[in-house]
């Protein structure tokens, strides 16, 4: 079924597609690498029904938004998000970032702090890449361009969701795999190269003076303790570990994820 709440806007020279549903304070949902805004389909419905205006864009290079080739830096993604808020006349939002977009959300806080009412970071890491990490991301980008997204999706699926999810809930694994394989290779490669050069966000989190929620799947293959490091860095941050989930808890365990986000949002209102 087509998304009747979808719209497009010309932002920083790129046409972006986004979902805009509900009324009330703004909840901004940012998707991860090689995903698109459909990863938040359940959360859009749930929180639009709970008094939030839910905004979920396709970042440049992903979903139905325009592709930028070469390299797209985290700073560019953050400026696109700020530009979309400007376009819609939105002063500030609760910003939810997942994986790659957790870093985009932190970059948004760095560059446009007045736009971020509260920060939710899911299954991401705060540190910059070291030399080997930068090399690995560029090698991955080269492989995406050479082998395409079908091969890339198969290669990372069991890290994007837990292996037990792949085995016991094949319909969930199939949903994630379809997103990965449908992503534009040039957009995915450009974002991968940009992530290689991202800044370190540890001092940003240490100085954060806004509500922060950190969410992580208990079996996230990429975490390596990052969630606990982020929660320890940000003053007063809350940490929620979602059992029965890997890297993508909002899809693997949506009810538990929604409960955690709902509790955090209710706390903002009180």
mmCIF file of C-alpha atoms in Angstrom:
data_model
loop_
_atom_site.group_PDB
_atom_site.id
_atom_site.type_symbol
_atom_site.label_atom_id
_atom_site.label_comp_id
_atom_site.label_asym_id
_atom_site.label_seq_id
_atom_site.Cartn_x
_atom_site.Cartn_y
_atom_site.Cartn_z
ATOM 1 C CA UNK A 1 0.000 0.000 0.000
ATOM 2 C CA UNK A 2 1.445 3.414 -0.896
ATOM 3 C CA UNK A 3 2.350 5.753 1.917
ATOM 4 C CA UNK A 4 -0.293 8.470 1.645
ATOM 5 C CA UNK A 5 1.624 10.646 4.105
ATOM 6 C CA UNK A 6 4.758 10.655 1.919
ATOM 7 C CA UNK A 7 5.973 13.930 0.445
ATOM 8 C CA UNK A 8 9.070 15.314 -1.234
ATOM 9 C CA UNK A 9 11.136 18.444 -0.698
ATOM 10 C CA UNK A 10 14.182 19.957 -2.322
ATOM 11 C CA UNK A 11 16.791 20.167 0.443
ATOM 12 C CA UNK A 12 20.386 21.331 -0.103
ATOM 13 C CA UNK A 13 20.143 20.546 -3.814
ATOM 14 C CA UNK A 14 18.739 17.044 -3.287
ATOM 15 C CA UNK A 15 15.156 15.810 -3.521
ATOM 16 C CA UNK A 16 14.241 14.051 -0.284
ATOM 17 C CA UNK A 17 11.204 11.858 0.313
ATOM 18 C CA UNK A 18 9.778 11.689 3.803
ATOM 19 C CA UNK A 19 6.826 10.440 5.806
ATOM 20 C CA UNK A 20 5.015 13.053 7.914
ATOM 21 C CA UNK A 21 2.161 11.732 10.029
ATOM 22 C CA UNK A 22 0.233 12.808 13.103
ATOM 23 C CA UNK A 23 -0.005 16.003 15.104
ATOM 24 C CA UNK A 24 1.774 17.236 18.205
ATOM 25 C CA UNK A 25 5.418 17.557 19.247
ATOM 26 C CA UNK A 26 7.803 16.225 16.625
ATOM 27 C CA UNK A 27 9.456 12.810 16.762
ATOM 28 C CA UNK A 28 12.120 12.497 14.058
ATOM 29 C CA UNK A 29 13.127 8.939 13.085
ATOM 30 C CA UNK A 30 16.363 8.496 11.118
ATOM 31 C CA UNK A 31 17.156 5.193 9.420
ATOM 32 C CA UNK A 32 20.443 3.322 9.334
ATOM 33 C CA UNK A 33 22.891 2.432 6.590
ATOM 34 C CA UNK A 34 21.383 0.610 3.631
ATOM 35 C CA UNK A 35 17.950 0.835 5.257
ATOM 36 C CA UNK A 36 15.239 3.367 4.438
ATOM 37 C CA UNK A 37 12.379 5.068 6.233
ATOM 38 C CA UNK A 38 10.250 1.925 6.030
ATOM 39 C CA UNK A 39 12.279 0.476 8.913
ATOM 40 C CA UNK A 40 10.197 2.761 11.137
ATOM 41 C CA UNK A 41 6.783 1.843 9.698
ATOM 42 C CA UNK A 42 5.467 0.398 12.954
ATOM 43 C CA UNK A 43 6.809 3.271 15.063
ATOM 44 C CA UNK A 44 5.264 5.838 12.717
ATOM 45 C CA UNK A 45 1.842 4.288 13.252
ATOM 46 C CA UNK A 46 2.253 3.729 16.985
ATOM 47 C CA UNK A 47 3.526 7.161 17.936
ATOM 48 C CA UNK A 48 1.370 9.134 15.523
ATOM 49 C CA UNK A 49 -1.489 7.465 17.385
ATOM 50 C CA UNK A 50 -0.088 8.629 20.715
ATOM 51 C CA UNK A 51 -0.069 12.345 20.058
ATOM 52 C CA UNK A 52 3.202 12.812 18.171
ATOM 53 C CA UNK A 53 3.935 14.272 14.774
ATOM 54 C CA UNK A 54 6.238 11.605 13.384
ATOM 55 C CA UNK A 55 8.712 12.535 10.664
ATOM 56 C CA UNK A 56 10.725 9.802 8.918
ATOM 57 C CA UNK A 57 12.858 10.830 5.929
ATOM 58 C CA UNK A 58 14.782 8.784 3.416
ATOM 59 C CA UNK A 59 18.291 10.168 3.737
ATOM 60 C CA UNK A 60 20.016 11.202 0.529
ATOM 61 C CA UNK A 61 21.135 8.142 -1.395
ATOM 62 C CA UNK A 62 18.568 5.825 0.191
ATOM 63 C CA UNK A 63 14.958 4.808 -0.314
ATOM 64 C CA UNK A 64 13.160 7.198 -2.627
ATOM 65 C CA UNK A 65 15.483 10.153 -2.051
ATOM 66 C CA UNK A 66 17.934 11.365 -4.652
ATOM 67 C CA UNK A 67 21.318 9.681 -4.888
ATOM 68 C CA UNK A 68 24.584 11.506 -4.341
ATOM 69 C CA UNK A 69 27.582 9.578 -5.640
ATOM 70 C CA UNK A 70 31.158 9.579 -4.422
ATOM 71 C CA UNK A 71 31.081 10.436 -0.743
ATOM 72 C CA UNK A 72 28.456 11.895 1.576
ATOM 73 C CA UNK A 73 29.791 13.060 4.915
ATOM 74 C CA UNK A 74 27.954 12.795 8.207
ATOM 75 C CA UNK A 75 27.887 16.591 8.297
ATOM 76 C CA UNK A 76 25.964 16.680 4.998
ATOM 77 C CA UNK A 77 23.345 14.260 6.295
ATOM 78 C CA UNK A 78 22.937 16.354 9.447
ATOM 79 C CA UNK A 79 22.537 19.542 7.417
ATOM 80 C CA UNK A 80 19.931 17.802 5.247
ATOM 81 C CA UNK A 81 17.942 16.924 8.367
ATOM 82 C CA UNK A 82 18.152 20.511 9.618
ATOM 83 C CA UNK A 83 17.117 21.720 6.165
ATOM 84 C CA UNK A 84 14.080 19.441 6.189
ATOM 85 C CA UNK A 85 13.060 20.803 9.586
ATOM 86 C CA UNK A 86 13.429 24.329 8.164
ATOM 87 C CA UNK A 87 11.313 23.383 5.149
ATOM 88 C CA UNK A 88 8.541 22.103 7.424
ATOM 89 C CA UNK A 89 8.743 25.023 9.845
ATOM 90 C CA UNK A 90 9.785 22.779 12.731
ATOM 91 C CA UNK A 91 11.903 24.411 15.410
ATOM 92 C CA UNK A 92 13.036 21.292 17.220
ATOM 93 C CA UNK A 93 12.368 17.584 17.541
ATOM 94 C CA UNK A 94 13.081 14.529 19.610
ATOM 95 C CA UNK A 95 15.675 12.911 17.355
ATOM 96 C CA UNK A 96 15.966 9.124 17.124
ATOM 97 C CA UNK A 97 19.064 7.845 15.352
ATOM 98 C CA UNK A 98 19.832 4.216 14.547
ATOM 99 C CA UNK A 99 23.316 2.864 13.774
ATOM 100 C CA UNK A 100 24.720 5.219 11.073
ATOM 101 C CA UNK A 101 22.020 7.751 11.839
ATOM 102 C CA UNK A 102 22.842 7.635 15.515
ATOM 103 C CA UNK A 103 26.038 9.340 14.423
ATOM 104 C CA UNK A 104 24.029 11.674 12.174
ATOM 105 C CA UNK A 105 21.822 12.539 15.156
ATOM 106 C CA UNK A 106 24.889 13.338 17.245
ATOM 107 C CA UNK A 107 26.288 15.432 14.378
ATOM 108 C CA UNK A 108 22.961 17.274 14.237
ATOM 109 C CA UNK A 109 23.322 18.003 17.954
ATOM 110 C CA UNK A 110 26.862 19.261 17.318
ATOM 111 C CA UNK A 111 26.007 21.500 14.356
ATOM 112 C CA UNK A 112 22.418 22.487 15.164
ATOM 113 C CA UNK A 113 21.977 22.029 18.923
ATOM 114 C CA UNK A 114 18.835 24.150 19.170
ATOM 115 C CA UNK A 115 16.999 21.711 16.875
ATOM 116 C CA UNK A 116 17.379 18.724 19.213
ATOM 117 C CA UNK A 117 14.891 18.585 22.074
ATOM 118 C CA UNK A 118 16.057 15.143 23.218
ATOM 119 C CA UNK A 119 18.358 12.499 21.768
ATOM 120 C CA UNK A 120 17.724 8.780 21.328
ATOM 121 C CA UNK A 121 20.642 6.732 20.005
ATOM 122 C CA UNK A 122 20.156 3.105 19.021
ATOM 123 C CA UNK A 123 22.831 0.525 18.340
ATOM 124 C CA UNK A 124 25.562 2.981 17.366
ATOM 125 C CA UNK A 125 29.056 3.927 18.507
ATOM 126 C CA UNK A 126 30.322 7.362 19.573
ATOM 127 C CA UNK A 127 33.983 7.098 18.605
ATOM 128 C CA UNK A 128 35.639 8.091 15.328
ATOM 129 C CA UNK A 129 37.188 5.405 13.160
ATOM 130 C CA UNK A 130 40.850 4.580 13.564
ATOM 131 C CA UNK A 131 43.112 4.014 10.559
ATOM 132 C CA UNK A 132 42.053 0.385 10.149
ATOM 133 C CA UNK A 133 38.382 1.269 10.539
ATOM 134 C CA UNK A 134 38.612 3.919 7.842
ATOM 135 C CA UNK A 135 40.360 1.485 5.515
ATOM 136 C CA UNK A 136 37.747 -1.191 6.176
ATOM 137 C CA UNK A 137 34.866 1.141 5.340
ATOM 138 C CA UNK A 138 36.427 2.198 2.052
ATOM 139 C CA UNK A 139 37.076 -1.454 1.180
ATOM 140 C CA UNK A 140 33.421 -2.211 1.948
ATOM 141 C CA UNK A 141 32.297 0.689 -0.252
ATOM 142 C CA UNK A 142 34.430 -0.664 -3.099
ATOM 143 C CA UNK A 143 32.873 -4.102 -2.623
ATOM 144 C CA UNK A 144 29.355 -2.635 -2.695
ATOM 145 C CA UNK A 145 30.035 -0.951 -6.022
ATOM 146 C CA UNK A 146 31.711 -4.051 -7.463
ATOM 147 C CA UNK A 147 29.340 -6.729 -6.196
ATOM 148 C CA UNK A 148 26.035 -4.920 -5.760
ATOM 149 C CA UNK A 149 23.558 -4.777 -2.911
ATOM 150 C CA UNK A 150 22.249 -8.328 -3.244
ATOM 151 C CA UNK A 151 25.628 -9.743 -2.273
ATOM 152 C CA UNK A 152 26.182 -7.070 0.373
ATOM 153 C CA UNK A 153 22.797 -7.746 1.962
ATOM 154 C CA UNK A 154 23.460 -11.472 2.209
ATOM 155 C CA UNK A 155 26.902 -10.845 3.696
ATOM 156 C CA UNK A 156 25.715 -8.615 6.553
ATOM 157 C CA UNK A 157 22.223 -9.935 7.304
ATOM 158 C CA UNK A 158 23.264 -12.064 10.279
ATOM 159 C CA UNK A 159 24.849 -8.961 11.858
ATOM 160 C CA UNK A 160 22.006 -6.574 11.088
ATOM 161 C CA UNK A 161 19.677 -8.886 12.985
ATOM 162 C CA UNK A 162 20.684 -11.599 15.439
ATOM 163 C CA UNK A 163 21.468 -15.026 14.033
ATOM 164 C CA UNK A 164 18.673 -16.499 16.125
ATOM 165 C CA UNK A 165 16.276 -14.017 14.502
ATOM 166 C CA UNK A 166 17.330 -15.221 11.058
ATOM 167 C CA UNK A 167 16.692 -18.819 12.112
ATOM 168 C CA UNK A 168 13.519 -18.476 14.179
ATOM 169 C CA UNK A 169 11.784 -15.503 12.507
ATOM 170 C CA UNK A 170 12.564 -15.734 8.803
ATOM 171 C CA UNK A 171 9.887 -13.172 7.940
ATOM 172 C CA UNK A 172 11.751 -10.533 9.971
ATOM 173 C CA UNK A 173 15.048 -11.469 8.353
ATOM 174 C CA UNK A 174 13.404 -11.297 4.938
ATOM 175 C CA UNK A 175 12.082 -7.791 5.653
ATOM 176 C CA UNK A 176 15.538 -6.548 6.617
ATOM 177 C CA UNK A 177 17.233 -8.326 3.711
ATOM 178 C CA UNK A 178 14.808 -6.757 1.239
ATOM 179 C CA UNK A 179 15.629 -3.269 2.537
ATOM 180 C CA UNK A 180 19.350 -3.912 2.269
ATOM 181 C CA UNK A 181 19.165 -5.386 -1.212
ATOM 182 C CA UNK A 182 16.859 -2.660 -2.518
ATOM 183 C CA UNK A 183 19.160 0.155 -1.400
ATOM 184 C CA UNK A 184 20.981 1.996 -4.212
ATOM 185 C CA UNK A 185 24.589 0.806 -4.330
ATOM 186 C CA UNK A 186 25.983 4.240 -5.166
ATOM 187 C CA UNK A 187 24.166 5.845 -2.247
ATOM 188 C CA UNK A 188 25.214 3.097 0.153
ATOM 189 C CA UNK A 189 28.845 3.340 -0.927
ATOM 190 C CA UNK A 190 28.870 7.134 -0.628
ATOM 191 C CA UNK A 191 27.485 6.980 2.912
ATOM 192 C CA UNK A 192 29.932 4.232 3.883
ATOM 193 C CA UNK A 193 32.858 6.396 2.787
ATOM 194 C CA UNK A 194 31.457 9.363 4.688
ATOM 195 C CA UNK A 195 31.160 7.333 7.885
ATOM 196 C CA UNK A 196 34.843 6.505 7.624
ATOM 197 C CA UNK A 197 35.637 10.179 8.184
ATOM 198 C CA UNK A 198 33.130 11.000 10.936
ATOM 199 C CA UNK A 199 34.139 12.956 14.022
ATOM 200 C CA UNK A 200 34.456 11.556 17.542
ATOM 201 C CA UNK A 201 31.321 12.259 19.575
ATOM 202 C CA UNK A 202 32.558 11.334 23.055
ATOM 203 C CA UNK A 203 33.092 14.913 24.221
ATOM 204 C CA UNK A 204 29.769 15.957 22.710
ATOM 205 C CA UNK A 205 28.003 13.326 24.803
ATOM 206 C CA UNK A 206 29.990 14.233 27.897
ATOM 207 C CA UNK A 207 28.781 17.813 27.588
ATOM 208 C CA UNK A 208 25.202 16.981 26.613
ATOM 209 C CA UNK A 209 22.637 18.933 28.612
ATOM 210 C CA UNK A 210 19.480 17.377 27.282
ATOM 211 C CA UNK A 211 17.597 14.125 27.880
ATOM 212 C CA UNK A 212 19.368 11.135 26.309
ATOM 213 C CA UNK A 213 18.139 7.577 25.841
ATOM 214 C CA UNK A 214 20.502 4.825 24.685
ATOM 215 C CA UNK A 215 18.912 1.664 23.297
ATOM 216 C CA UNK A 216 20.767 -1.475 22.238
ATOM 217 C CA UNK A 217 19.885 -5.025 21.319
ATOM 218 C CA UNK A 218 21.293 -7.481 23.834
ATOM 219 C CA UNK A 219 22.908 -9.431 20.998
ATOM 220 C CA UNK A 220 24.030 -6.538 18.791
ATOM 221 C CA UNK A 221 27.057 -7.863 16.902
ATOM 222 C CA UNK A 222 28.435 -4.352 16.371
ATOM 223 C CA UNK A 223 28.061 -2.958 19.901
ATOM 224 C CA UNK A 224 31.210 -3.997 21.737
ATOM 225 C CA UNK A 225 30.134 -2.094 24.843
ATOM 226 C CA UNK A 226 29.406 1.147 22.974
ATOM 227 C CA UNK A 227 25.909 1.548 24.412
ATOM 228 C CA UNK A 228 27.170 1.433 27.973
ATOM 229 C CA UNK A 229 29.980 3.838 27.110
ATOM 230 C CA UNK A 230 27.482 6.319 25.666
ATOM 231 C CA UNK A 231 25.146 6.008 28.635
ATOM 232 C CA UNK A 232 28.062 6.614 30.993
ATOM 233 C CA UNK A 233 29.235 9.641 29.022
ATOM 234 C CA UNK A 234 25.967 11.576 28.764
ATOM 235 C CA UNK A 235 24.877 13.067 32.116
ATOM 236 C CA UNK A 236 21.722 11.377 33.345
ATOM 237 C CA UNK A 237 21.339 9.219 30.258
ATOM 238 C CA UNK A 238 19.031 6.213 30.385
ATOM 239 C CA UNK A 239 20.127 2.838 29.017
ATOM 240 C CA UNK A 240 17.703 0.189 27.764
ATOM 241 C CA UNK A 241 18.944 -3.232 26.654
ATOM 242 C CA UNK A 242 16.388 -5.048 24.497
ATOM 243 C CA UNK A 243 16.477 -8.800 25.039
ATOM 244 C CA UNK A 244 15.936 -11.085 22.077
ATOM 245 C CA UNK A 245 17.310 -8.568 19.589
ATOM 246 C CA UNK A 246 20.490 -7.975 17.647
ATOM 247 C CA UNK A 247 21.386 -4.789 15.820
ATOM 248 C CA UNK A 248 17.832 -3.774 14.854
ATOM 249 C CA UNK A 249 15.648 -4.006 17.966
ATOM 250 C CA UNK A 250 12.796 -1.835 16.663
ATOM 251 C CA UNK A 251 12.103 -4.542 14.055
ATOM 252 C CA UNK A 252 13.239 -7.640 15.961
ATOM 253 C CA UNK A 253 11.432 -6.786 19.217
ATOM 254 C CA UNK A 254 9.147 -3.880 18.307
ATOM 255 C CA UNK A 255 6.911 -4.028 21.381
ATOM 256 C CA UNK A 256 9.869 -3.811 23.772
ATOM 257 C CA UNK A 257 11.458 -1.046 21.726
ATOM 258 C CA UNK A 258 8.205 0.922 21.580
ATOM 259 C CA UNK A 259 7.702 0.558 25.324
ATOM 260 C CA UNK A 260 11.190 1.937 26.003
ATOM 261 C CA UNK A 261 10.740 4.870 23.640
ATOM 262 C CA UNK A 262 7.232 5.576 24.943
ATOM 263 C CA UNK A 263 8.449 5.687 28.554
ATOM 264 C CA UNK A 264 11.222 8.108 27.594
ATOM 265 C CA UNK A 265 8.845 10.352 25.664
ATOM 266 C CA UNK A 266 6.329 10.398 28.510
ATOM 267 C CA UNK A 267 9.124 11.468 30.811
ATOM 268 C CA UNK A 268 9.806 14.474 28.592
ATOM 269 C CA UNK A 269 6.211 15.609 28.959
ATOM 270 C CA UNK A 270 6.329 15.421 32.755
#
